[in-house]
Amino acid sequence: QSALTQPRSVSGSPGQSVTISCTGTSSDVGGYNYVSWYQQHPGKAPKLMIYDVSKRPSGVPDRFSGSKSGNTASLTISGLQAEDEADYYCCSYAGSYYVVFGGGTKLTVL
Amino acid sequence: EVQLVESGGGLVQPGGSLRLSCAASGFTFSSYEMNWVRQAPGKGLEWVSYISSSGSTIYYADSVKGRFTISRDNAKNSLYLQMNSLRAEDTAVYYCATQLSYGSFDYWGQGTLVTVSS
């Protein structure tokens, strides 16, 4: 299984919206509604932001939303805030209990 | 409050072994599926292994299959990862994490660093 493809970096100004894409195949992203997104600040453990494509865990602001179309999943962050600057990773179930992550995207808040 | 605390990391020579532990508290450990996820220095996340709540079902990433063994002791609220035949490419921070659904991990420990080097 190959890693999911994410842009290396994205940026936006405070208050704007940014979207991070995550491209896989019909064997992972496209085949299951089990895509999750993680936020990771430097030196910290990852934090679950979205699961099952578009569900938000308790405590995650509704500025964070997830979606999927075909083999590509997306994380949208609206109303960007300084504290959103972090690395973001997508993750997908790939069948036969295999899980694959994306390479990560560095979000810079300008 | 859910807490996961990993321990057991350190420096080990190539070909050596190490056993990681993850102590769980603040939730009913025996009801949760658990995973190990690792992150090489400056790199992305990589899923390593899964174990069902009872311990009866186990899966591994191809990169560690045959070398790593996941286990749990529900009486001790603990998760383990026995790592044998370690290679330089196993160098990473190892996290234990609870599973919310397929491929989603809602609670993570702080991680323990494993360095494989001569």
Tab-separated table of C-alpha atoms in Angstrom, chain A:
chain	number	residue	atom	x	y	z
A	1	GLN	CA	0.000	0.000	0.000
A	2	SER	CA	1.322	3.454	-0.949
A	3	ALA	CA	0.956	6.549	1.164
A	4	LEU	CA	-1.893	8.918	0.381
A	5	THR	CA	-0.894	12.072	-1.506
A	6	GLN	CA	-1.156	15.449	0.212
A	7	PRO	CA	0.275	18.836	-0.780
A	8	ARG	CA	3.486	19.550	1.101
A	9	SER	CA	2.273	22.935	2.241
A	10	VAL	CA	-0.674	25.306	2.181
A	11	SER	CA	-1.105	28.772	3.599
A	12	GLY	CA	-3.776	31.326	4.351
A	13	SER	CA	-4.383	34.538	6.235
A	14	PRO	CA	-6.353	34.764	9.472
A	15	GLY	CA	-10.073	34.581	8.801
A	16	GLN	CA	-9.662	32.923	5.421
A	17	SER	CA	-10.482	29.352	4.466
A	18	VAL	CA	-8.029	26.716	3.320
A	19	THR	CA	-8.582	23.244	1.924
A	20	ILE	CA	-6.118	20.358	2.155
A	21	SER	CA	-6.546	17.523	-0.317
A	22	CYS	CA	-5.739	13.855	0.199
A	23	THR	CA	-5.646	11.629	-2.861
A	24	GLY	CA	-5.676	7.874	-2.730
A	25	THR	CA	-7.119	5.075	-4.806
A	26	SER	CA	-10.287	3.037	-5.068
A	27	SER	CA	-8.641	0.599	-2.644
A	28	ASP	CA	-8.474	3.089	0.182
A	29	VAL	CA	-10.025	6.590	0.112
A	30	GLY	CA	-12.443	5.774	-2.688
A	31	GLY	CA	-13.423	2.385	-1.344
A	32	TYR	CA	-14.406	3.188	2.219
A	33	ASN	CA	-15.993	6.023	4.193
A	34	TYR	CA	-13.225	5.751	6.756
A	35	VAL	CA	-11.062	8.812	6.196
A	36	SER	CA	-9.700	10.665	9.204
A	37	TRP	CA	-7.648	13.839	9.674
A	38	TYR	CA	-5.076	14.665	12.348
A	39	GLN	CA	-3.539	17.927	13.498
A	40	GLN	CA	-0.027	17.815	14.912
A	41	HIS	CA	1.830	20.698	16.501
A	42	PRO	CA	5.632	20.452	16.789
A	43	GLY	CA	6.729	18.019	19.472
A	44	LYS	CA	3.162	16.997	20.260
A	45	ALA	CA	1.069	13.902	19.644
A	46	PRO	CA	-1.413	13.976	16.766
A	47	LYS	CA	-4.975	15.100	17.517
A	48	LEU	CA	-8.008	13.636	15.765
A	49	MET	CA	-9.940	16.391	13.974
A	50	ILE	CA	-12.241	14.483	11.588
A	51	TYR	CA	-13.233	10.822	11.351
A	52	ASP	CA	-15.419	8.757	9.051
A	53	VAL	CA	-14.901	11.404	6.311
A	54	SER	CA	-16.909	14.200	7.894
A	55	LYS	CA	-17.603	13.554	11.588
A	56	ARG	CA	-16.107	15.809	14.233
A	57	PRO	CA	-15.072	14.478	17.637
A	58	SER	CA	-16.401	16.319	20.650
A	59	GLY	CA	-14.435	19.497	21.275
A	60	VAL	CA	-13.257	20.073	17.712
A	61	PRO	CA	-14.467	23.448	16.418
A	62	ASP	CA	-17.003	23.394	13.594
A	63	ARG	CA	-14.514	25.481	11.574
A	64	PHE	CA	-13.053	22.106	10.649
A	65	SER	CA	-14.967	20.060	8.097
A	66	GLY	CA	-14.250	17.017	5.972
A	67	SER	CA	-15.569	15.690	2.696
A	68	LYS	CA	-14.792	13.143	0.011
A	69	SER	CA	-15.295	12.851	-3.726
A	70	GLY	CA	-14.150	9.725	-5.487
A	71	ASN	CA	-10.570	8.939	-4.496
A	72	THR	CA	-9.898	12.369	-2.981
A	73	ALA	CA	-10.747	13.516	0.529
A	74	SER	CA	-10.541	17.100	1.712
A	75	LEU	CA	-10.164	18.948	4.986
A	76	THR	CA	-11.447	22.515	5.028
A	77	ILE	CA	-10.569	24.959	7.764
A	78	SER	CA	-12.636	28.116	7.743
A	79	GLY	CA	-12.004	31.282	9.744
A	80	LEU	CA	-8.286	30.486	10.018
A	81	GLN	CA	-6.710	31.232	13.360
A	82	ALA	CA	-3.053	31.452	14.351
A	83	GLU	CA	-3.334	28.300	16.450
A	84	ASP	CA	-4.376	26.304	13.380
A	85	GLU	CA	-0.777	26.461	12.137
A	86	ALA	CA	0.378	22.862	12.317
A	87	ASP	CA	0.984	19.728	10.275
A	88	TYR	CA	-2.114	17.896	9.058
A	89	TYR	CA	-2.278	14.230	8.121
A	90	CYS	CA	-5.031	12.329	6.384
A	91	CYS	CA	-5.570	8.641	7.001
A	92	SER	CA	-7.693	5.987	5.331
A	93	TYR	CA	-8.729	2.431	5.966
A	94	ALA	CA	-7.547	0.267	3.077
A	95	GLY	CA	-9.302	-3.034	3.723
A	96	SER	CA	-8.103	-6.256	5.402
A	97	TYR	CA	-7.416	-4.098	8.384
A	98	TYR	CA	-4.737	-1.998	6.760
A	99	VAL	CA	-4.427	1.698	7.478
A	100	VAL	CA	-2.523	4.190	5.337
A	101	PHE	CA	-1.554	7.772	6.145
A	102	GLY	CA	-0.807	10.699	3.881
A	103	GLY	CA	2.618	12.317	3.844
A	104	GLY	CA	1.408	15.367	5.747
A	105	THR	CA	0.712	19.022	4.912
A	106	LYS	CA	2.261	21.975	6.679
A	107	LEU	CA	-0.309	24.737	7.198
A	108	THR	CA	1.114	28.217	7.581
A	109	VAL	CA	-1.087	31.034	8.853
A	110	LEU	CA	0.310	34.197	7.305
